Amino acid sequence: MTDPGDFDAAWLPDAAFRAVGARRSLVRGGPDLLADTVHRELADACARFGGEAVRGADAGGAGLVLDLTGDNPADEGFTLGRADGVTTVTASGGRGLLYGLFHVVRLGEDAFAGDLPPRTHRPALATRMLDHWDNVAVHPVTGQVERGYAGGSLFWADGEARGDLDRVRAYGRLLAACGINAVAVNNVNVHATEARLLTDRLGDVAAIADVLRPYGIRTHLSVGFATPMLLGGLPTADPLDPAVRAWWAAATARVYEAIGDFGGFVVKADSEGRPGPFAYGRSHADGANMLAAALEPHGGTVHWRAFVYDHRQDWRDRSTDRARAAYDHFTPLDGRFADNVVLQVKHGPMDFQVREPVSPLIGAMPDTRLAVELQVTQEYTGQQRHVCWLGPMWSEVLRFRPAGGTSAGRLADGLVAVSNAGDDRFWTGHPLAQANLYAFGRLAWDPEADPRAVLDEWIALTHPGAPARLAEGLHAILDGSWATYEKYTAPLGVGFMVQPGHHYGPSVDGYEYSPWGTYHFADRDGVGVDRSVATGTGFAGQYAEPWAKLYESPDTCPDELLLFFHHVPYGHVLHSGTTVIQHIYDTHFEGVAEAEEARRVWAGLADLVEPERHARVAERFEEQLRSAREWRDQINSYFLRKSGVPDARGRTVH
């Protein structure tokens, strides 16, 4: 078992295993790679806390029995019960046994108290995947990790694979402990060096797969659509060309020779300048199905991203709406994708803003497999310099019912997220941003889970045995942090008021006259984008009822999304009873005050937190406050000048 050494163990410190490590444990069944992992975890815990771990013997005297009853690697479920002083985990597959062990670890002593009637636990979503936007070679613009805020890559450094994979092994352990079962190890923007991971650098990918496999994690690759031209010397990448199809089939077969349980490909095509099937007059279904045909004999899957839009838009043209793009491109293709294609859809119609409606594409393609894509890395939510726990946002998305029936989380085939982990000692740069990574895994397992209960799980696992004052303080800091961030940044569904390029800090008009299609249309009369059917871009009409009717009118549109769907006067009265302009002033002052209070609470926990961890968070709070004040002053000043309406409370607006 890997010792985390000089990097932080996140939510699996040694003390989290005290309850299982102090008892006699028995692992039965196998041989099985993951059952062996379970036994090693128990043996290490018992060595620390005085228990005993036995493999394949009689259960006499055991307080914990983990029983592998079959050989079904696809079955990730497990049954937990306790009777006659013995806690039993039963699973028909090794992954289920591993997840059962980590469930017992989460329960701690509660897993060994009284009787527990047998209860079966099974993930709601089959695929729970992290996409790493990691580059093998350092990119001149995006660096080693695109949108990475936690140091360098776990897998790559300066053009080479990392030789020591102990940290990758520890990462796989953390992911398994929260239910994640798949990882794509390179950037969706596939550059020349990264393209070679499919061919002559495949051995590096196989080495990563070897250390992730014992934790039930399948390895995936992002691939470029034009790779047959780049690496195969072909004159075309036309998905209907027989030579192109043959090249992909042969390349894919070689991948499976090296990595027998390889998961498949992630593809970004015809998006933000990346090559795709449009160049040949073909559809996205044509492109995805060509790759699906290459993967199908081996059991692999194509994750085809639906992030396709015009990024060369004329800002003068108010009829073109980036929010419409995914729906317009893909709904005509419903039913035309192969069975092993999963359309990967961003949870909102724009780009991971702090507040967006749920994408209307979710629920609009009943004959196509869909995965919902989240962004754990905090590109637009503070870049892991600000505390912004996103569990409540993701829960809202996953509980959303596109047609008033089944929730988005239950409609999806999988949940995918852009990872926020790097080689920083604390994994995520900001130690408290670990809570986002953990919450993603747990909500992918159960989209209906209470996010606040998940937060308390993370707190208890990360600080086992901590006094109530620490748990309560951490909960208070994190639980409202998304709302706080929204208050001092983007009001009422307006997004992209950020510095262009790196996207950190305020720039109200930073993208207002750009080709990226990200506008707020603030003028002297009002603010917001008219996306109604009656007078605007028609985006509201992409939703099924009851949402289309709700979003169509400013009188019924929820306050938090008003400016996403409507251009309204500054004096428009919200359902809250305040005007738009006063809401902007009030929330920006409130957001700064709440950030100041969170900093105060953290400072009061110094005696309960390891000094280096406390110092790192304290330093991040100073930057968060500086940035929050800048957001407040720039936003309030901008809208004071636009509207001419002073703050009714008489506060200083610079």
XYZ file of C-alpha atoms in Angstrom:
654
model
C 0.000 0.000 0.000
C 1.287 3.449 -0.892
C 2.404 5.776 1.864
C 1.344 9.284 0.824
C 4.685 10.537 2.125
C 5.133 14.261 1.649
C 1.700 14.902 0.149
C -1.524 15.276 2.024
C -3.782 12.210 2.338
C -6.950 14.261 1.824
C -10.016 12.356 3.023
C -8.193 9.093 3.817
C -5.783 9.829 6.669
C -4.665 6.860 8.727
C -7.101 7.733 11.507
C -10.067 7.210 9.173
C -9.280 3.460 9.259
C -9.175 3.146 13.039
C -12.526 1.348 13.328
C -11.675 -1.343 10.750
C -8.019 -1.532 11.760
C -8.762 -2.383 15.385
C -10.669 -5.577 14.526
C -10.169 -8.979 12.989
C -11.181 -8.835 9.332
C -11.671 -11.578 6.787
C -11.695 -11.255 2.994
C -13.133 -14.277 1.198
C -13.346 -15.113 -2.489
C -11.190 -14.692 -5.497
C -8.573 -14.740 -6.817
C -9.453 -11.168 -7.735
C -7.276 -8.088 -8.164
C -9.644 -5.769 -6.314
C -10.266 -8.243 -3.500
C -6.487 -8.275 -3.086
C -6.619 -4.475 -2.825
C -9.276 -4.749 -0.121
C -7.108 -7.186 1.830
C -4.040 -4.917 1.562
C -6.044 -1.924 2.776
C -7.231 -3.909 5.775
C -3.791 -5.348 6.496
C -2.248 -1.869 6.542
C -4.993 -0.563 8.818
C -4.625 -3.533 11.179
C -0.867 -3.042 11.346
C -1.483 0.505 12.550
C -4.307 -0.166 14.995
C -3.703 -3.669 16.330
C -6.255 -5.753 14.462
C -5.767 -8.729 12.176
C -6.520 -9.130 8.462
C -7.021 -12.648 7.114
C -7.537 -13.754 3.525
C -9.671 -16.759 2.603
C -9.898 -18.459 6.004
C -12.685 -19.246 8.440
C -14.623 -16.254 9.776
C -14.223 -17.268 13.407
C -13.646 -14.258 15.610
C -13.922 -11.774 12.760
C -15.726 -8.510 13.380
C -15.740 -7.646 9.668
C -16.229 -10.078 6.786
C -15.951 -8.995 3.148
C -17.254 -11.751 0.927
C -16.718 -11.868 -2.846
C -19.444 -14.220 -4.016
C -18.962 -14.101 -7.785
C -16.843 -12.930 -10.683
C -18.864 -10.103 -12.198
C -16.605 -7.084 -12.842
C -19.556 -5.048 -14.145
C -21.409 -5.304 -10.831
C -20.333 -2.431 -8.577
C -23.017 -2.957 -5.957
C -22.583 -4.394 -2.476
C -24.770 -5.405 0.455
C -23.927 -4.350 4.002
C -25.452 -5.841 7.120
C -24.596 -6.662 10.724
C -25.830 -9.510 12.907
C -24.445 -11.577 15.801
C -21.565 -9.145 16.251
C -20.293 -9.466 12.675
C -20.459 -6.760 10.008
C -20.655 -8.324 6.554
C -20.096 -6.854 3.105
C -21.166 -9.082 0.217
C -20.495 -8.342 -3.458
C -20.495 -10.301 -6.699
C -17.676 -8.210 -8.193
C -14.373 -6.873 -6.950
C -15.363 -3.245 -7.462
C -18.399 -3.741 -5.265
C -16.239 -5.273 -2.555
C -13.859 -2.301 -2.693
C -16.701 0.227 -2.546
C -18.183 -1.740 0.346
C -14.935 -1.449 2.299
C -14.810 2.315 1.819
C -18.446 2.559 2.881
C -17.530 0.813 6.131
C -14.645 3.283 6.557
C -17.098 6.182 6.135
C -19.393 4.710 8.785
C -16.560 4.233 11.269
C -17.663 2.807 14.613
C -21.299 3.028 13.517
C -20.608 0.072 11.216
C -19.937 -2.071 14.279
C -22.712 -0.948 16.623
C -25.887 -2.955 17.146
C -27.576 -4.768 14.289
C -27.872 -3.438 10.747
C -30.460 -5.039 8.459
C -28.936 -5.966 5.082
C -29.036 -3.064 2.646
C -27.859 -3.106 -0.936
C -25.964 -0.108 -2.284
C -25.552 0.375 -6.008
C -24.371 3.356 -8.080
C -27.090 5.180 -9.981
C -24.724 5.974 -12.850
C -22.470 3.418 -14.519
C -19.783 5.923 -15.552
C -18.325 8.309 -12.985
C -15.381 9.862 -14.764
C -12.810 12.604 -14.369
C -11.362 14.303 -17.433
C -7.861 15.631 -16.824
C -6.980 18.609 -18.993
C -3.317 17.694 -18.604
C -0.762 18.280 -21.349
C 2.258 16.020 -21.745
C 4.359 18.879 -23.079
C 4.039 22.300 -21.473
C 1.811 24.354 -23.760
C 2.903 27.968 -24.375
C -0.556 29.287 -23.445
C -2.273 26.718 -21.240
C 0.801 25.333 -19.470
C 1.167 21.833 -18.092
C -2.487 21.682 -17.037
C -5.127 23.711 -18.861
C -7.349 25.390 -16.278
C -5.218 23.771 -13.609
C -5.008 25.484 -10.228
C -3.224 22.833 -8.194
C 0.312 22.725 -9.502
C 1.535 20.426 -12.238
C 0.121 17.247 -13.708
C -0.082 14.021 -11.749
C 0.855 12.091 -14.889
C 3.182 14.257 -16.997
C 6.060 16.695 -16.499
C 7.970 18.707 -19.110
C 7.147 16.480 -22.054
C 7.627 13.144 -20.317
C 5.649 10.708 -18.234
C 6.375 10.897 -14.539
C 8.617 8.003 -13.604
C 7.339 7.633 -10.040
C 3.673 6.650 -10.117
C 3.187 6.318 -6.352
C 1.211 9.523 -6.344
C -1.024 8.294 -9.175
C -1.638 5.144 -7.146
C -2.601 7.236 -4.114
C -4.863 9.313 -6.353
C -6.637 6.199 -7.585
C -7.221 5.201 -3.973
C -8.783 8.571 -3.166
C -11.038 8.371 -6.209
C -12.191 4.849 -5.442
C -13.027 5.945 -1.907
C -15.630 8.378 -3.249
C -16.901 6.148 -6.070
C -15.113 7.402 -9.212
C -14.378 4.613 -11.697
C -12.845 6.229 -14.800
C -10.148 8.772 -15.663
C -9.118 10.389 -18.954
C -5.449 11.229 -18.580
C -4.922 13.999 -21.160
C -6.414 17.253 -22.353
C -9.475 17.323 -24.621
C -7.526 19.903 -26.628
C -5.167 17.293 -28.061
C -1.894 18.789 -29.261
C 0.822 17.074 -31.294
C 2.738 15.505 -28.408
C -0.428 14.287 -26.702
C -1.695 12.698 -29.931
C 1.203 10.239 -29.728
C -0.190 8.719 -26.538
C -2.367 6.704 -28.907
C 0.617 5.209 -30.734
C 4.317 5.263 -29.896
C 3.783 6.669 -26.366
C 1.064 4.186 -25.497
C 3.384 2.493 -22.993
C 3.110 5.574 -20.752
C -0.670 5.258 -20.722
C -0.430 1.528 -19.992
C 1.791 2.231 -16.976
C -0.813 4.651 -15.588
C -3.580 2.126 -16.234
C -1.609 -0.500 -14.313
C -1.550 1.552 -11.113
C -5.182 2.694 -11.369
C -6.585 -0.768 -12.140
C -6.322 -2.148 -8.566
C -8.744 0.592 -7.522
C -11.333 -0.253 -10.166
C -10.525 2.728 -12.401
C -10.552 2.373 -16.191
C -8.210 4.594 -18.154
C -9.421 6.682 -21.113
C -7.636 8.860 -23.671
C -8.625 12.107 -25.307
C -7.943 11.835 -29.038
C -7.895 14.368 -31.849
C -10.251 13.872 -34.764
C -7.506 14.562 -37.316
C -5.033 12.088 -35.805
C -4.989 9.841 -38.929
C -3.560 12.791 -40.833
C -1.151 13.831 -38.080
C 0.209 10.380 -37.251
C -0.956 8.111 -40.039
C 0.059 10.190 -43.044
C -3.425 10.040 -44.530
C -4.622 12.925 -46.720
C -8.010 13.069 -44.981
C -9.806 12.433 -41.690
C -13.208 11.962 -43.368
C -15.092 9.569 -41.065
C -16.672 7.780 -44.014
C -13.372 7.183 -45.797
C -12.470 3.446 -45.622
C -8.775 4.153 -45.080
C -9.556 6.458 -42.141
C -11.845 3.875 -40.593
C -9.212 1.182 -41.058
C -6.550 3.379 -39.453
C -8.697 3.952 -36.361
C -9.594 0.272 -36.137
C -5.931 -0.773 -36.243
C -4.804 1.918 -33.774
C -7.592 1.016 -31.361
C -6.767 -2.692 -31.538
C -3.167 -1.883 -30.557
C -4.432 0.092 -27.567
C -6.378 -2.925 -26.319
C -3.378 -5.182 -26.811
C -1.541 -2.948 -24.332
C -4.472 -2.095 -22.024
C -7.070 -4.834 -22.014
C -9.577 -2.891 -19.894
C -9.093 0.427 -21.709
C -12.236 2.564 -21.345
C -12.348 4.433 -24.635
C -11.919 7.855 -26.213
C -12.943 11.389 -25.255
C -13.373 13.687 -28.263
C -13.704 17.438 -28.697
C -14.476 18.082 -32.363
C -15.624 21.108 -34.397
C -15.277 23.143 -31.215
C -13.118 26.207 -30.582
C -10.975 25.479 -33.611
C -10.529 21.745 -33.062
C -10.907 19.638 -36.241
C -14.045 17.589 -36.764
C -16.434 16.022 -39.245
C -17.862 19.361 -40.439
C -14.752 19.793 -42.609
C -15.974 16.882 -44.752
C -19.663 17.720 -44.799
C -20.328 14.982 -42.249
C -22.364 15.082 -39.058
C -21.261 14.582 -35.494
C -23.033 11.234 -35.584
C -20.844 10.217 -38.535
C -17.713 11.200 -36.639
C -18.664 9.581 -33.349
C -19.914 6.384 -34.975
C -16.658 5.917 -36.883
C -14.753 5.845 -33.578
C -17.483 3.747 -31.984
C -17.015 1.107 -34.680
C -13.314 0.897 -33.862
C -14.017 0.534 -30.134
C -17.063 -1.737 -30.257
C -15.245 -5.096 -30.675
C -13.272 -4.332 -27.525
C -16.090 -3.021 -25.337
C -14.952 0.603 -25.447
C -16.974 3.818 -25.397
C -16.744 7.171 -27.189
C -17.450 10.211 -25.041
C -18.263 12.832 -27.681
C -18.470 16.352 -26.273
C -21.469 18.478 -27.241
C -19.567 21.730 -26.611
C -19.987 22.930 -30.193
C -20.763 26.589 -30.972
C -19.718 29.570 -33.068
C -16.708 31.155 -31.357
C -16.344 33.731 -34.115
C -19.636 35.495 -33.485
C -20.315 39.116 -34.478
C -21.202 40.894 -31.248
C -23.498 43.208 -33.197
C -25.690 40.252 -34.198
C -28.220 39.645 -31.448
C -29.942 36.815 -33.296
C -27.017 34.412 -32.828
C -27.053 32.907 -29.355
C -24.269 30.672 -28.089
C -26.674 29.203 -25.518
C -28.736 27.647 -28.344
C -25.827 25.928 -30.037
C -25.639 22.466 -28.446
C -29.387 21.895 -28.740
C -29.488 23.126 -32.337
C -26.535 20.972 -33.383
C -27.425 17.722 -31.672
C -31.168 17.226 -31.247
C -31.636 16.551 -34.994
C -29.209 13.640 -34.551
C -31.145 11.886 -31.790
C -31.257 8.148 -32.445
C -28.415 8.251 -34.977
C -25.545 7.583 -32.572
C -24.155 4.094 -32.020
C -24.936 2.320 -28.763
C -21.398 2.833 -27.469
C -21.437 6.593 -28.028
C -22.125 8.828 -25.036
C -22.848 12.470 -25.812
C -21.109 14.503 -23.117
C -23.183 17.613 -22.343
C -22.087 20.524 -20.163
C -24.576 21.000 -17.349
C -25.426 24.503 -18.537
C -25.829 25.893 -22.054
C -22.837 28.243 -21.816
C -19.636 27.328 -20.008
C -19.601 26.409 -16.303
C -20.665 29.834 -15.056
C -21.517 30.381 -11.398
C -25.194 30.445 -12.371
C -26.785 28.997 -15.502
C -29.999 27.153 -16.245
C -29.655 23.431 -16.831
C -28.886 22.667 -20.477
C -32.086 21.997 -22.463
C -30.213 19.244 -24.302
C -30.483 17.104 -21.151
C -33.759 15.266 -21.566
C -34.240 16.319 -25.191
C -32.534 13.279 -26.773
C -34.350 10.207 -25.450
C -32.728 7.857 -27.988
C -29.140 8.946 -27.291
C -26.954 8.126 -24.312
C -25.976 11.318 -22.464
C -23.425 12.128 -19.782
C -23.662 15.352 -17.813
C -20.352 17.220 -17.618
C -19.421 19.333 -14.588
C -16.324 21.398 -13.904
C -14.685 20.553 -10.598
C -11.690 22.702 -11.438
C -12.835 26.196 -10.511
C -12.220 28.071 -13.756
C -15.083 30.525 -13.274
C -15.621 30.021 -9.545
C -12.447 31.365 -7.973
C -9.729 29.128 -9.402
C -9.113 27.410 -6.069
C -7.990 30.708 -4.598
C -11.553 31.284 -3.351
C -13.609 28.933 -1.202
C -16.482 27.868 -3.436
C -17.986 24.502 -2.572
C -20.094 23.457 -5.564
C -22.082 20.557 -4.123
C -25.333 22.566 -3.897
C -24.995 23.772 -7.512
C -24.450 20.259 -8.813
C -27.305 18.914 -6.711
C -29.652 21.498 -8.235
C -28.564 20.395 -11.705
C -28.924 16.683 -11.002
C -32.326 17.095 -9.342
C -33.682 19.269 -12.163
C -36.568 17.566 -13.970
C -36.375 18.557 -17.656
C -39.982 17.617 -18.429
C -41.351 17.576 -14.921
C -40.670 13.845 -14.569
C -37.342 12.029 -14.240
C -34.460 14.062 -12.851
C -31.403 14.952 -14.928
C -29.255 12.773 -12.713
C -31.429 9.740 -13.428
C -31.740 10.454 -17.152
C -27.965 10.484 -17.620
C -25.808 7.454 -18.398
C -22.888 8.995 -16.585
C -21.465 11.981 -14.770
C -18.167 13.433 -15.964
C -16.136 16.292 -14.550
C -12.981 18.213 -15.299
C -10.636 17.320 -12.446
C -9.210 19.870 -10.020
C -6.290 17.753 -8.783
C -2.591 18.303 -9.413
C 0.787 17.656 -7.855
C 0.310 20.232 -5.116
C 0.811 18.798 -1.635
C -2.859 19.365 -0.873
C -3.970 17.850 -4.200
C -6.256 20.778 -5.088
C -4.133 23.838 -4.260
C -6.725 25.147 -1.825
C -7.133 22.396 0.788
C -10.861 23.078 1.105
C -11.331 22.534 -2.648
C -10.865 18.822 -1.929
C -14.508 18.919 -0.851
C -15.520 19.547 -4.475
C -13.670 16.491 -5.758
C -15.174 14.317 -3.050
C -18.683 15.688 -3.617
C -18.477 14.979 -7.340
C -17.746 11.304 -6.716
C -20.481 10.886 -4.133
C -23.120 12.695 -6.229
C -22.123 10.624 -9.251
C -22.827 7.529 -7.150
C -26.158 8.949 -5.917
C -27.440 12.087 -7.692
C -30.261 12.351 -5.126
C -27.877 12.497 -2.153
C -28.137 15.462 0.206
C -25.053 17.530 -0.685
C -24.769 18.839 2.876
C -24.635 15.306 4.230
C -21.883 14.623 1.680
C -20.029 17.698 2.937
C -20.218 16.405 6.490
C -18.902 13.030 5.278
C -15.876 14.752 3.783
C -15.276 16.771 6.940
C -15.496 13.683 9.147
C -13.207 11.619 6.911
C -10.634 14.375 6.489
C -10.556 15.202 10.205
C -11.594 11.965 11.936
C -12.228 12.393 15.632
C -12.052 16.180 15.398
C -13.936 18.230 17.994
C -17.360 19.541 17.078
C -16.028 23.105 16.859
C -13.858 22.163 13.869
C -16.620 20.260 12.068
C -19.116 23.049 12.651
C -16.640 25.713 11.546
C -15.755 23.902 8.340
C -19.417 23.310 7.551
C -20.205 26.985 8.134
C -17.347 28.116 5.861
C -18.137 25.759 2.997
C -21.897 25.360 3.009
C -22.797 28.865 1.849
C -19.648 29.564 -0.124
C -21.180 29.099 -3.603
C -23.917 31.600 -2.758
C -21.304 33.991 -1.384
C -19.201 33.761 -4.527
C -22.258 34.362 -6.683
C -23.166 37.432 -4.622
C -19.873 39.258 -5.136
C -19.434 38.224 -8.777
C -22.241 37.600 -11.273
C -25.753 38.927 -10.548
C -28.992 37.202 -11.563
C -27.556 34.811 -14.152
C -25.153 37.180 -15.907
C -21.834 35.475 -16.612
C -18.449 36.069 -18.194
C -17.741 39.436 -16.580
C -14.176 38.191 -16.129
C -10.699 39.022 -17.336
C -10.357 37.526 -20.833
C -8.104 34.527 -21.317
C -7.254 33.482 -17.779
C -10.792 34.229 -16.448
C -9.710 35.394 -12.983
C -11.030 38.621 -11.533
C -13.593 41.148 -12.785
C -13.740 42.778 -16.190
C -17.353 43.729 -16.773
C -16.930 44.362 -20.487
C -14.029 41.950 -20.940
C -15.972 39.774 -23.381
C -18.715 42.220 -24.321
C -17.377 43.028 -27.789
C -15.577 39.751 -28.430
C -16.303 36.923 -30.909
C -16.972 34.402 -28.119
C -20.722 35.042 -27.857
C -20.695 35.848 -24.127
C -22.592 39.096 -23.679
C -24.639 40.883 -21.002
C -25.854 43.790 -23.188
C -25.835 46.325 -20.343
C -26.775 49.812 -21.528
C -28.292 52.942 -19.989
C -31.763 51.394 -20.016
C -31.124 47.950 -18.563
C -29.155 44.713 -18.577
C -29.546 41.088 -19.619
C -29.997 38.938 -22.720
C -33.429 38.534 -24.282
C -33.712 34.804 -24.884
C -37.507 34.705 -25.045
C -39.386 33.234 -27.985
C -41.572 36.291 -28.376
C -38.896 38.957 -28.783
C -35.477 37.350 -28.353
C -33.288 34.497 -29.544
C -35.879 31.812 -28.828
C -33.610 29.891 -26.468
C -36.348 29.667 -23.818
C -38.385 27.646 -26.300
C -35.798 24.857 -26.347
C -37.105 23.708 -22.961
C -40.004 21.350 -22.406
C -42.922 22.485 -20.294
C -43.240 23.697 -17.613
C -39.855 25.371 -18.020
C -40.411 26.989 -21.419
C -43.406 28.905 -20.115
C -41.696 29.736 -16.822
C -38.565 31.159 -18.488
C -40.446 32.961 -21.283
C -41.736 35.853 -19.177
C -39.783 38.098 -16.785
C -42.839 37.943 -14.546
C -42.393 34.210 -13.943
C -38.668 33.667 -14.555
C -36.808 32.841 -11.310
C -34.868 35.835 -10.002
C -31.535 34.028 -10.084
C -31.861 33.477 -13.856
C -33.662 36.675 -14.838
C -30.778 38.322 -16.685
C -29.874 35.089 -18.431
C -33.287 35.067 -20.109
C -34.355 38.723 -20.220
C -33.130 42.274 -20.787
C -34.902 44.344 -18.146
C -34.754 47.924 -16.822
C -32.662 48.614 -13.743
C -35.857 49.477 -11.901
C -37.486 46.113 -12.638
C -38.824 44.707 -9.357
C -37.723 41.166 -8.547
C -39.873 38.579 -6.813
C -37.793 39.381 -3.740
C -39.309 42.862 -3.744
C -36.135 44.771 -4.556
C -35.099 46.305 -7.854
C -32.448 44.840 -10.118
C -30.028 47.691 -9.484
C -30.505 47.562 -5.713
C -30.071 43.783 -5.777
C -26.733 44.291 -7.527
C -25.557 46.742 -4.874
C -26.864 44.742 -1.917
C -25.501 41.360 -2.946
C -22.049 42.664 -3.732
C -21.733 44.266 -0.317
C -23.195 41.140 1.309
C -20.799 38.839 -0.525
C -17.747 40.672 0.757
C -19.115 40.683 4.307
C -19.742 36.925 4.118
C -16.211 36.289 2.847
C -14.865 38.350 5.746
C -16.907 36.263 8.179
C -15.618 33.001 6.672
C -12.052 34.256 7.086
C -12.793 35.087 10.724
C -14.193 31.606 11.365
C -11.149 29.976 9.777
C -8.771 32.082 11.864
C -10.572 30.826 14.974
C -9.809 27.208 14.042
C -6.017 27.620 14.064
C -5.579 25.522 17.206
C -7.452 22.583 15.634
C -5.826 22.403 12.178
C -2.368 21.253 11.124
C -0.287 24.468 10.837
C 0.715 24.182 7.166
C -2.843 23.456 6.115
C -4.179 26.331 8.191
C -1.592 28.726 6.787
C -2.387 27.728 3.195
C -6.107 28.381 3.657
C -5.482 31.624 5.546
C -3.308 32.877 2.693
C -6.037 31.980 0.183
C -8.601 33.855 2.251
C -6.537 37.013 2.023
C -6.568 36.748 -1.762
C -10.264 35.906 -1.801
C -11.074 39.019 0.186
C -8.896 41.232 -1.982
C -10.560 39.863 -5.094
C -14.076 40.027 -3.614
C -13.635 43.705 -2.794
C -12.388 44.338 -6.299
C -15.412 42.541 -7.735
C -17.754 44.550 -5.496
C -16.269 47.896 -6.380
C -15.932 47.323 -10.114
C -19.421 45.834 -10.549
C -21.165 48.430 -8.409
C -19.293 51.324 -10.011
C -20.031 50.032 -13.505
C -23.755 49.725 -12.919
C -23.969 53.035 -11.051
C -22.487 54.728 -14.111
C -24.708 52.812 -16.515
C -27.951 53.293 -14.602
C -27.432 56.606 -12.873
C -29.298 55.140 -9.889
C -27.516 55.547 -6.535
C -27.414 52.941 -3.799
C -30.551 53.421 -1.709
C -28.556 52.607 1.428
C -26.070 55.395 0.839
C -22.968 53.206 0.840
C -19.844 54.286 -0.968
C -19.753 53.102 -4.550
C -16.381 53.934 -6.038
